[in-house]
PDB file of N, CA, C and O in Angstrom:
ATOM      1  N   MET A   2      33.022  38.884 199.502  1.00 67.00           N
ATOM      2  CA  MET A   2      32.627  39.179 198.350  1.00 67.00           C
ATOM      3  C   MET A   2      32.464  37.323 197.328  1.00 67.00           C
ATOM      4  O   MET A   2      32.652  36.420 197.939  1.00 67.00           O
ATOM      5  N   SER A   3      31.888  36.758 196.758  1.00 86.00           N
ATOM      6  CA  SER A   3      31.013  36.113 196.147  1.00 86.00           C
ATOM      7  C   SER A   3      32.109  35.244 195.632  1.00 86.00           C
ATOM      8  O   SER A   3      32.845  36.047 194.950  1.00 86.00           O
ATOM      9  N   LEU A   4      32.613  33.875 195.408  1.00 87.00           N
ATOM     10  CA  LEU A   4      33.606  33.592 194.696  1.00 87.00           C
ATOM     11  C   LEU A   4      33.218  34.265 192.753  1.00 87.00           C
ATOM     12  O   LEU A   4      34.707  34.056 192.340  1.00 87.00           O
ATOM     13  N   LEU A   5      32.498  33.857 192.949  1.00 86.00           N
ATOM     14  CA  LEU A   5      31.976  34.193 190.738  1.00 86.00           C
ATOM     15  C   LEU A   5      32.592  35.358 190.523  1.00 86.00           C
ATOM     16  O   LEU A   5      33.497  35.900 189.688  1.00 86.00           O
ATOM     17  N   LYS A   6      31.832  36.809 191.836  1.00 86.00           N
ATOM     18  CA  LYS A   6      32.765  37.957 191.246  1.00 86.00           C
ATOM     19  C   LYS A   6      34.337  38.063 191.599  1.00 86.00           C
ATOM     20  O   LYS A   6      34.738  38.635 190.776  1.00 86.00           O
ATOM     21  N   ARG A   7      35.509  37.848 192.694  1.00 83.00           N
ATOM     22  CA  ARG A   7      36.347  37.356 193.059  1.00 83.00           C
ATOM     23  C   ARG A   7      37.161  36.704 191.378  1.00 83.00           C
ATOM     24  O   ARG A   7      38.297  37.325 191.097  1.00 83.00           O
ATOM     25  N   LEU A   8      36.314  35.840 190.419  1.00 82.00           N
ATOM     26  CA  LEU A   8      36.877  35.035 189.510  1.00 82.00           C
ATOM     27  C   LEU A   8      37.407  36.374 188.387  1.00 82.00           C
ATOM     28  O   LEU A   8      37.606  35.881 187.541  1.00 82.00           O
ATOM     29  N   VAL A   9      35.849  37.039 188.547  1.00 82.00           N
ATOM     30  CA  VAL A   9      35.225  37.618 187.071  1.00 82.00           C
ATOM     31  C   VAL A   9      36.676  39.116 187.135  1.00 82.00           C
ATOM     32  O   VAL A   9      37.007  39.289 186.364  1.00 82.00           O
ATOM     33  N   ARG A  10      36.816  39.453 188.565  1.00 81.00           N
ATOM     34  CA  ARG A  10      37.920  40.435 188.505  1.00 81.00           C
ATOM     35  C   ARG A  10      38.832  40.292 188.257  1.00 81.00           C
ATOM     36  O   ARG A  10      40.277  41.014 187.724  1.00 81.00           O
ATOM     37  N   ARG A  11      40.030  38.852 189.036  1.00 77.00           N
ATOM     38  CA  ARG A  11      40.747  38.610 188.962  1.00 77.00           C
ATOM     39  C   ARG A  11      40.647  38.211 186.832  1.00 77.00           C
ATOM     40  O   ARG A  11      41.490  38.786 186.695  1.00 77.00           O
ATOM     41  N   LEU A  12      39.594  37.795 186.196  1.00 76.00           N
ATOM     42  CA  LEU A  12      40.219  37.632 184.669  1.00 76.00           C
ATOM     43  C   LEU A  12      40.214  39.128 184.373  1.00 76.00           C
ATOM     44  O   LEU A  12      40.812  38.995 182.750  1.00 76.00           O
ATOM     45  N   ARG A  13      39.208  40.163 184.901  1.00 77.00           N
ATOM     46  CA  ARG A  13      39.415  40.868 184.064  1.00 77.00           C
ATOM     47  C   ARG A  13      40.041  42.319 184.413  1.00 77.00           C
ATOM     48  O   ARG A  13      40.796  42.902 183.913  1.00 77.00           O
ATOM     49  N   ASP A  14      41.605  41.672 185.224  1.00 71.00           N
ATOM     50  CA  ASP A  14      43.055  42.512 185.937  1.00 71.00           C
ATOM     51  C   ASP A  14      43.769  42.484 184.696  1.00 71.00           C
ATOM     52  O   ASP A  14      44.076  40.781 184.780  1.00 71.00           O
ATOM     53  N   ASP A  15      44.283  42.980 184.100  1.00 69.00           N
ATOM     54  CA  ASP A  15      45.324  43.090 183.108  1.00 69.00           C
ATOM     55  C   ASP A  15      46.266  43.815 183.581  1.00 69.00           C
ATOM     56  O   ASP A  15      47.692  43.838 183.092  1.00 69.00           O
ATOM     57  N   ARG A  16      47.106  43.809 184.586  1.00 68.00           N
ATOM     58  CA  ARG A  16      48.190  44.101 185.074  1.00 68.00           C
ATOM     59  C   ARG A  16      49.249  43.186 184.596  1.00 68.00           C
ATOM     60  O   ARG A  16      49.130  41.816 184.651  1.00 68.00           O
ATOM     61  N   GLY A  17      50.732  43.498 184.805  1.00 65.00           N
ATOM     62  CA  GLY A  17      51.035  42.637 183.670  1.00 65.00           C
ATOM     63  C   GLY A  17      51.891  42.795 182.426  1.00 65.00           C
ATOM     64  O   GLY A  17      51.948  42.672 181.046  1.00 65.00           O
ATOM     65  N   MET A  18      50.303  43.016 181.367  1.00 62.00           N
ATOM     66  CA  MET A  18      49.912  43.728 179.807  1.00 62.00           C
ATOM     67  C   MET A  18      51.243  44.480 179.405  1.00 62.00           C
ATOM     68  O   MET A  18      51.032  44.232 177.879  1.00 62.00           O
ATOM     69  N   THR A  19      51.291  45.447 179.514  1.00 75.00           N
ATOM     70  CA  THR A  19      52.017  46.348 178.962  1.00 75.00           C
ATOM     71  C   THR A  19      53.831  45.446 179.258  1.00 75.00           C
ATOM     72  O   THR A  19      54.268  45.543 178.106  1.00 75.00           O
ATOM     73  N   THR A  20      53.763  44.503 180.015  1.00 79.00           N
ATOM     74  CA  THR A  20      54.659  44.388 179.956  1.00 79.00           C
ATOM     75  C   THR A  20      55.072  43.094 178.402  1.00 79.00           C
ATOM     76  O   THR A  20      55.955  42.728 177.894  1.00 79.00           O
ATOM     77  N   ALA A  21      54.041  42.358 178.993  1.00 80.00           N
ATOM     78  CA  ALA A  21      53.396  41.083 177.515  1.00 80.00           C
ATOM     79  C   ALA A  21      53.987  41.690 175.909  1.00 80.00           C
ATOM     80  O   ALA A  21      54.297  41.655 174.958  1.00 80.00           O
ATOM     81  N   GLU A  22      52.949  43.463 176.282  1.00 84.00           N
ATOM     82  CA  GLU A  22      52.966  43.866 174.527  1.00 84.00           C
ATOM     83  C   GLU A  22      54.441  44.371 174.246  1.00 84.00           C
ATOM     84  O   GLU A  22      54.979  44.508 173.406  1.00 84.00           O
ATOM     85  N   TYR A  23      54.630  45.290 175.393  1.00 87.00           N
ATOM     86  CA  TYR A  23      56.772  45.072 175.510  1.00 87.00           C
ATOM     87  C   TYR A  23      57.513  44.111 174.697  1.00 87.00           C
ATOM     88  O   TYR A  23      58.790  44.212 173.459  1.00 87.00           O
ATOM     89  N   ALA A  24      57.442  42.930 175.300  1.00 90.00           N
ATOM     90  CA  ALA A  24      58.003  41.491 174.267  1.00 90.00           C
ATOM     91  C   ALA A  24      57.770  41.520 173.238  1.00 90.00           C
ATOM     92  O   ALA A  24      58.692  40.933 172.347  1.00 90.00           O
ATOM     93  N   VAL A  25      56.151  41.481 173.406  1.00 91.00           N
ATOM     94  CA  VAL A  25      55.711  40.618 171.632  1.00 91.00           C
ATOM     95  C   VAL A  25      56.629  42.435 170.494  1.00 91.00           C
ATOM     96  O   VAL A  25      57.073  41.738 169.734  1.00 91.00           O
ATOM     97  N   GLY A  26      56.851  43.032 171.238  1.00 90.00           N
ATOM     98  CA  GLY A  26      57.114  44.776 170.377  1.00 90.00           C
ATOM     99  C   GLY A  26      58.479  44.707 170.186  1.00 90.00           C
ATOM    100  O   GLY A  26      59.291  44.489 169.375  1.00 90.00           O
ATOM    101  N   THR A  27      58.920  43.303 170.856  1.00 93.00           N
ATOM    102  CA  THR A  27      60.875  43.816 170.865  1.00 93.00           C
ATOM    103  C   THR A  27      60.862  42.445 170.847  1.00 93.00           C
ATOM    104  O   THR A  27      62.375  43.120 168.832  1.00 93.00           O
ATOM    105  N   LEU A  28      60.546  41.962 170.186  1.00 95.00           N
ATOM    106  CA  LEU A  28      60.413  40.461 169.158  1.00 95.00           C
ATOM    107  C   LEU A  28      60.286  40.613 167.532  1.00 95.00           C
ATOM    108  O   LEU A  28      60.891  40.746 166.161  1.00 95.00           O
ATOM    109  N   ALA A  29      58.717  41.929 167.546  1.00 95.00           N
ATOM    110  CA  ALA A  29      58.763  42.254 166.242  1.00 95.00           C
ATOM    111  C   ALA A  29      60.149  42.994 165.541  1.00 95.00           C
ATOM    112  O   ALA A  29      60.253  43.337 164.740  1.00 95.00           O
ATOM    113  N   ALA A  30      60.786  43.822 166.962  1.00 95.00           N
ATOM    114  CA  ALA A  30      61.944  44.889 166.012  1.00 95.00           C
ATOM    115  C   ALA A  30      62.382  43.953 165.680  1.00 95.00           C
ATOM    116  O   ALA A  30      63.660  44.678 165.194  1.00 95.00           O
ATOM    117  N   VAL A  31      63.569  42.843 166.555  1.00 96.00           N
ATOM    118  CA  VAL A  31      63.834  42.619 166.187  1.00 96.00           C
ATOM    119  C   VAL A  31      63.833  41.208 165.005  1.00 96.00           C
ATOM    120  O   VAL A  31      65.112  41.637 163.959  1.00 96.00           O
ATOM    121  N   ALA A  32      62.471  40.724 164.495  1.00 97.00           N
ATOM    122  CA  ALA A  32      62.087  39.424 163.438  1.00 97.00           C
ATOM    123  C   ALA A  32      62.007  40.898 162.269  1.00 97.00           C
ATOM    124  O   ALA A  32      63.518  40.978 161.381  1.00 97.00           O
ATOM    125  N   PHE A  33      62.886  41.997 162.489  1.00 97.00           N
ATOM    126  CA  PHE A  33      62.226  42.829 161.589  1.00 97.00           C
ATOM    127  C   PHE A  33      63.978  43.401 160.955  1.00 97.00           C
ATOM    128  O   PHE A  33      64.258  43.886 160.047  1.00 97.00           O
ATOM    129  N   ALA A  34      64.269  43.968 162.460  1.00 97.00           N
ATOM    130  CA  ALA A  34      66.092  44.003 161.926  1.00 97.00           C
ATOM    131  C   ALA A  34      66.612  43.156 160.729  1.00 97.00           C
ATOM    132  O   ALA A  34      67.727  43.439 160.738  1.00 97.00           O
ATOM    133  N   GLY A  35      66.542  41.879 161.742  1.00 96.00           N
ATOM    134  CA  GLY A  35      67.118  40.476 160.730  1.00 96.00           C
ATOM    135  C   GLY A  35      67.317  40.360 159.907  1.00 96.00           C
ATOM    136  O   GLY A  35      67.714  40.233 159.083  1.00 96.00           O
ATOM    137  N   ILE A  36      65.747  40.836 159.492  1.00 96.00           N
ATOM    138  CA  ILE A  36      65.556  40.664 157.605  1.00 96.00           C
ATOM    139  C   ILE A  36      66.020  42.074 157.008  1.00 96.00           C
ATOM    140  O   ILE A  36      66.287  41.464 155.776  1.00 96.00           O
ATOM    141  N   LEU A  37      65.793  42.790 157.588  1.00 94.00           N
ATOM    142  CA  LEU A  37      66.277  43.969 156.806  1.00 94.00           C
ATOM    143  C   LEU A  37      67.804  44.083 156.988  1.00 94.00           C
ATOM    144  O   LEU A  37      69.248  43.588 155.349  1.00 94.00           O
ATOM    145  N   LEU A  38      68.479  43.608 157.371  1.00 94.00           N
ATOM    146  CA  LEU A  38      70.631  43.305 157.864  1.00 94.00           C
ATOM    147  C   LEU A  38      70.509  41.838 157.161  1.00 94.00           C
ATOM    148  O   LEU A  38      71.051  42.454 155.776  1.00 94.00           O
ATOM    149  N   LYS A  39      69.300  41.580 156.420  1.00 94.00           N
ATOM    150  CA  LYS A  39      69.489  39.944 155.198  1.00 94.00           C
ATOM    151  C   LYS A  39      69.959  40.297 154.314  1.00 94.00           C
ATOM    152  O   LYS A  39      69.922  40.353 152.950  1.00 94.00           O
ATOM    153  N   VAL A  40      68.345  41.637 154.053  1.00 92.00           N
ATOM    154  CA  VAL A  40      67.839  41.625 153.099  1.00 92.00           C
ATOM    155  C   VAL A  40      69.042  43.279 152.436  1.00 92.00           C
ATOM    156  O   VAL A  40      69.397  42.565 150.711  1.00 92.00           O
ATOM    157  N   LEU A  41      70.142  43.964 153.167  1.00 90.00           N
ATOM    158  CA  LEU A  41      70.986  45.128 152.620  1.00 90.00           C
ATOM    159  C   LEU A  41      72.205  44.174 152.957  1.00 90.00           C
ATOM    160  O   LEU A  41      73.205  45.026 151.535  1.00 90.00           O
ATOM    161  N   THR A  42      72.489  43.491 153.126  1.00 91.00           N
ATOM    162  CA  THR A  42      73.468  41.987 152.605  1.00 91.00           C
ATOM    163  C   THR A  42      73.598  41.058 151.602  1.00 91.00           C
ATOM    164  O   THR A  42      74.240  40.396 151.175  1.00 91.00           O
ATOM    165  N   SER A  43      72.673  41.600 150.667  1.00 94.00           N
ATOM    166  CA  SER A  43      72.636  40.777 150.131  1.00 94.00           C
ATOM    167  C   SER A  43      73.351  41.148 148.823  1.00 94.00           C
ATOM    168  O   SER A  43      73.138  42.759 148.509  1.00 94.00           O
ATOM    169  N   SER A  44      73.848  40.055 147.788  1.00 94.00           N
ATOM    170  CA  SER A  44      74.840  40.978 146.625  1.00 94.00           C
ATOM    171  C   SER A  44      73.716  41.439 145.688  1.00 94.00           C
ATOM    172  O   SER A  44      74.449  42.515 144.745  1.00 94.00           O
ATOM    173  N   HIS A  45      72.030  41.337 145.399  1.00 94.00           N
ATOM    174  CA  HIS A  45      71.864  42.287 144.712  1.00 94.00           C
ATOM    175  C   HIS A  45      70.958  43.154 144.980  1.00 94.00           C
ATOM    176  O   HIS A  45      71.714  44.378 143.837  1.00 94.00           O
ATOM    177  N   VAL A  46      71.197  43.548 146.647  1.00 92.00           N
ATOM    178  CA  VAL A  46      71.571  45.383 146.795  1.00 92.00           C
ATOM    179  C   VAL A  46      72.331  46.170 147.074  1.00 92.00           C
ATOM    180  O   VAL A  46      72.665  47.002 147.215  1.00 92.00           O
ATOM    181  N   GLN A  47      73.269  45.797 147.793  1.00 92.00           N
ATOM    182  CA  GLN A  47      74.792  45.906 148.244  1.00 92.00           C
ATOM    183  C   GLN A  47      75.300  46.124 146.043  1.00 92.00           C
ATOM    184  O   GLN A  47      76.241  47.269 145.799  1.00 92.00           O
ATOM    185  N   ALA A  48      75.136  45.453 145.697  1.00 94.00           N
ATOM    186  CA  ALA A  48      75.223  45.980 143.319  1.00 94.00           C
ATOM    187  C   ALA A  48      74.764  47.024 143.559  1.00 94.00           C
ATOM    188  O   ALA A  48      74.922  48.396 143.222  1.00 94.00           O
ATOM    189  N   ALA A  49      73.320  47.313 143.836  1.00 94.00           N
ATOM    190  CA  ALA A  49      72.540  47.765 143.511  1.00 94.00           C
ATOM    191  C   ALA A  49      72.899  49.778 144.033  1.00 94.00           C
ATOM    192  O   ALA A  49      72.991  50.737 143.647  1.00 94.00           O
ATOM    193  N   LEU A  50      73.119  49.989 146.057  1.00 92.00           N
ATOM    194  CA  LEU A  50      73.168  50.309 146.291  1.00 92.00           C
ATOM    195  C   LEU A  50      74.562  51.419 146.401  1.00 92.00           C
ATOM    196  O   LEU A  50      75.096  52.171 145.930  1.00 92.00           O
ATOM    197  N   THR A  51      75.594  49.901 145.775  1.00 94.00           N
ATOM    198  CA  THR A  51      77.521  50.513 145.058  1.00 94.00           C
ATOM    199  C   THR A  51      77.086  51.336 144.349  1.00 94.00           C
ATOM    200  O   THR A  51      77.987  52.526 144.183  1.00 94.00           O
ATOM    201  N   ALA A  52      76.339  51.062 143.112  1.00 96.00           N
ATOM    202  CA  ALA A  52      75.737  51.615 141.867  1.00 96.00           C
ATOM    203  C   ALA A  52      75.179  53.147 142.132  1.00 96.00           C
ATOM    204  O   ALA A  52      75.684  53.439 141.170  1.00 96.00           O
ATOM    205  N   LEU A  53      74.704  53.249 143.364  1.00 95.00           N
ATOM    206  CA  LEU A  53      73.555  54.445 143.666  1.00 95.00           C
ATOM    207  C   LEU A  53      74.679  55.409 144.029  1.00 95.00           C
ATOM    208  O   LEU A  53      74.428  56.848 143.537  1.00 95.00           O
ATOM    209  N   ILE A  54      75.296  54.953 144.112  1.00 95.00           N
ATOM    210  CA  ILE A  54      76.550  55.778 145.396  1.00 95.00           C
ATOM    211  C   ILE A  54      78.161  56.519 144.432  1.00 95.00           C
ATOM    212  O   ILE A  54      77.882  57.681 144.884  1.00 95.00           O
ATOM    213  N   ASP A  55      77.921  55.769 143.409  1.00 95.00           N
ATOM    214  CA  ASP A  55      78.977  55.661 142.560  1.00 95.00           C
ATOM    215  C   ASP A  55      78.599  56.914 141.178  1.00 95.00           C
ATOM    216  O   ASP A  55      79.313  57.501 141.365  1.00 95.00           O
ATOM    217  N   ARG A  56      76.946  56.684 141.104  1.00 95.00           N
ATOM    218  CA  ARG A  56      76.080  57.296 141.022  1.00 95.00           C
ATOM    219  C   ARG A  56      75.983  58.878 141.006  1.00 95.00           C
ATOM    220  O   ARG A  56      76.182  59.405 140.634  1.00 95.00           O
ATOM    221  N   ALA A  57      76.212  59.328 142.167  1.00 96.00           N
ATOM    222  CA  ALA A  57      75.750  60.419 143.510  1.00 96.00           C
ATOM    223  C   ALA A  57      76.889  60.870 143.542  1.00 96.00           C
ATOM    224  O   ALA A  57      77.316  62.683 143.281  1.00 96.00           O
ATOM    225  N   LEU A  58      78.235  60.113 143.416  1.00 95.00           N
ATOM    226  CA  LEU A  58      79.114  60.967 143.943  1.00 95.00           C
ATOM    227  C   LEU A  58      79.855  60.706 142.228  1.00 95.00           C
ATOM    228  O   LEU A  58      81.555  61.778 141.988  1.00 95.00           O
ATOM    229  N   LYS A  59      79.908  61.032 140.676  1.00 88.00           N
ATOM    230  CA  LYS A  59      80.212  61.764 139.629  1.00 88.00           C
ATOM    231  C   LYS A  59      79.679  62.825 139.335  1.00 88.00           C
ATOM    232  O   LYS A  59      78.928  63.658 139.941  1.00 88.00           O
TER     233      LYS A  59
END
Protein backbone atom coordinates (compact mmCIF):
# COMPACT_ATOMS: atom_id res chain seq x y z
CA MET A 1 0.00 0.00 0.00
CA SER A 2 1.39 3.38 -0.89
CA LEU A 3 2.23 6.01 1.65
CA LEU A 4 -0.46 8.34 0.31
CA LYS A 5 -3.17 5.68 0.60
CA ARG A 6 -2.14 4.86 4.17
CA LEU A 7 -2.17 8.54 5.09
CA VAL A 8 -5.62 9.08 3.57
CA ARG A 9 -6.96 5.99 5.35
CA ARG A 10 -5.51 7.16 8.64
CA LEU A 11 -6.96 10.66 8.28
CA ARG A 12 -10.40 9.25 7.52
CA ASP A 13 -10.32 6.92 10.50
CA ASP A 14 -12.66 8.33 13.16
CA ARG A 15 -12.12 5.86 15.97
CA GLY A 16 -12.38 7.67 19.28
CA MET A 17 -14.71 10.34 17.98
CA THR A 18 -17.58 9.08 20.10
CA THR A 19 -15.45 9.52 23.20
CA ALA A 20 -14.69 13.11 22.22
CA GLU A 21 -18.36 13.74 21.52
CA TYR A 22 -19.31 12.38 24.94
CA ALA A 23 -16.70 14.61 26.55
CA VAL A 24 -18.03 17.72 24.80
CA GLY A 25 -21.61 16.77 25.66
CA THR A 26 -20.67 16.22 29.30
CA LEU A 27 -18.91 19.59 29.49
CA ALA A 28 -21.93 21.30 27.94
CA ALA A 29 -24.29 19.61 30.43
CA VAL A 30 -22.11 20.62 33.38
CA ALA A 31 -21.90 24.21 32.13
CA PHE A 32 -25.68 24.34 31.69
CA ALA A 33 -26.22 22.89 35.17
CA GLY A 34 -23.88 25.50 36.64
CA ILE A 35 -25.72 28.34 34.94
CA LEU A 36 -29.09 26.92 35.99
CA LEU A 37 -27.90 26.59 39.57
CA LYS A 38 -26.67 30.18 39.57
CA VAL A 39 -29.99 31.45 38.18
CA LEU A 40 -32.14 29.41 40.54
CA THR A 41 -30.19 30.47 43.62
CA SER A 42 -30.39 34.17 42.79
CA SER A 43 -32.52 36.24 45.16
CA HIS A 44 -34.92 37.44 42.43
CA VAL A 45 -35.76 33.95 41.23
CA GLN A 46 -36.07 32.59 44.77
CA ALA A 47 -38.50 35.38 45.64
CA ALA A 48 -40.56 34.68 42.52
CA LEU A 49 -40.66 30.94 43.21
CA THR A 50 -41.60 31.51 46.84
CA ALA A 51 -44.42 33.84 45.82
CA LEU A 52 -45.63 31.32 43.26
CA ILE A 53 -45.63 28.48 45.77
CA ASP A 54 -47.35 30.63 48.44
CA ARG A 55 -50.05 31.61 45.96
CA ALA A 56 -50.54 27.98 44.90
CA LEU A 57 -50.89 26.76 48.49
CA LYS A 58 -53.49 29.36 49.51
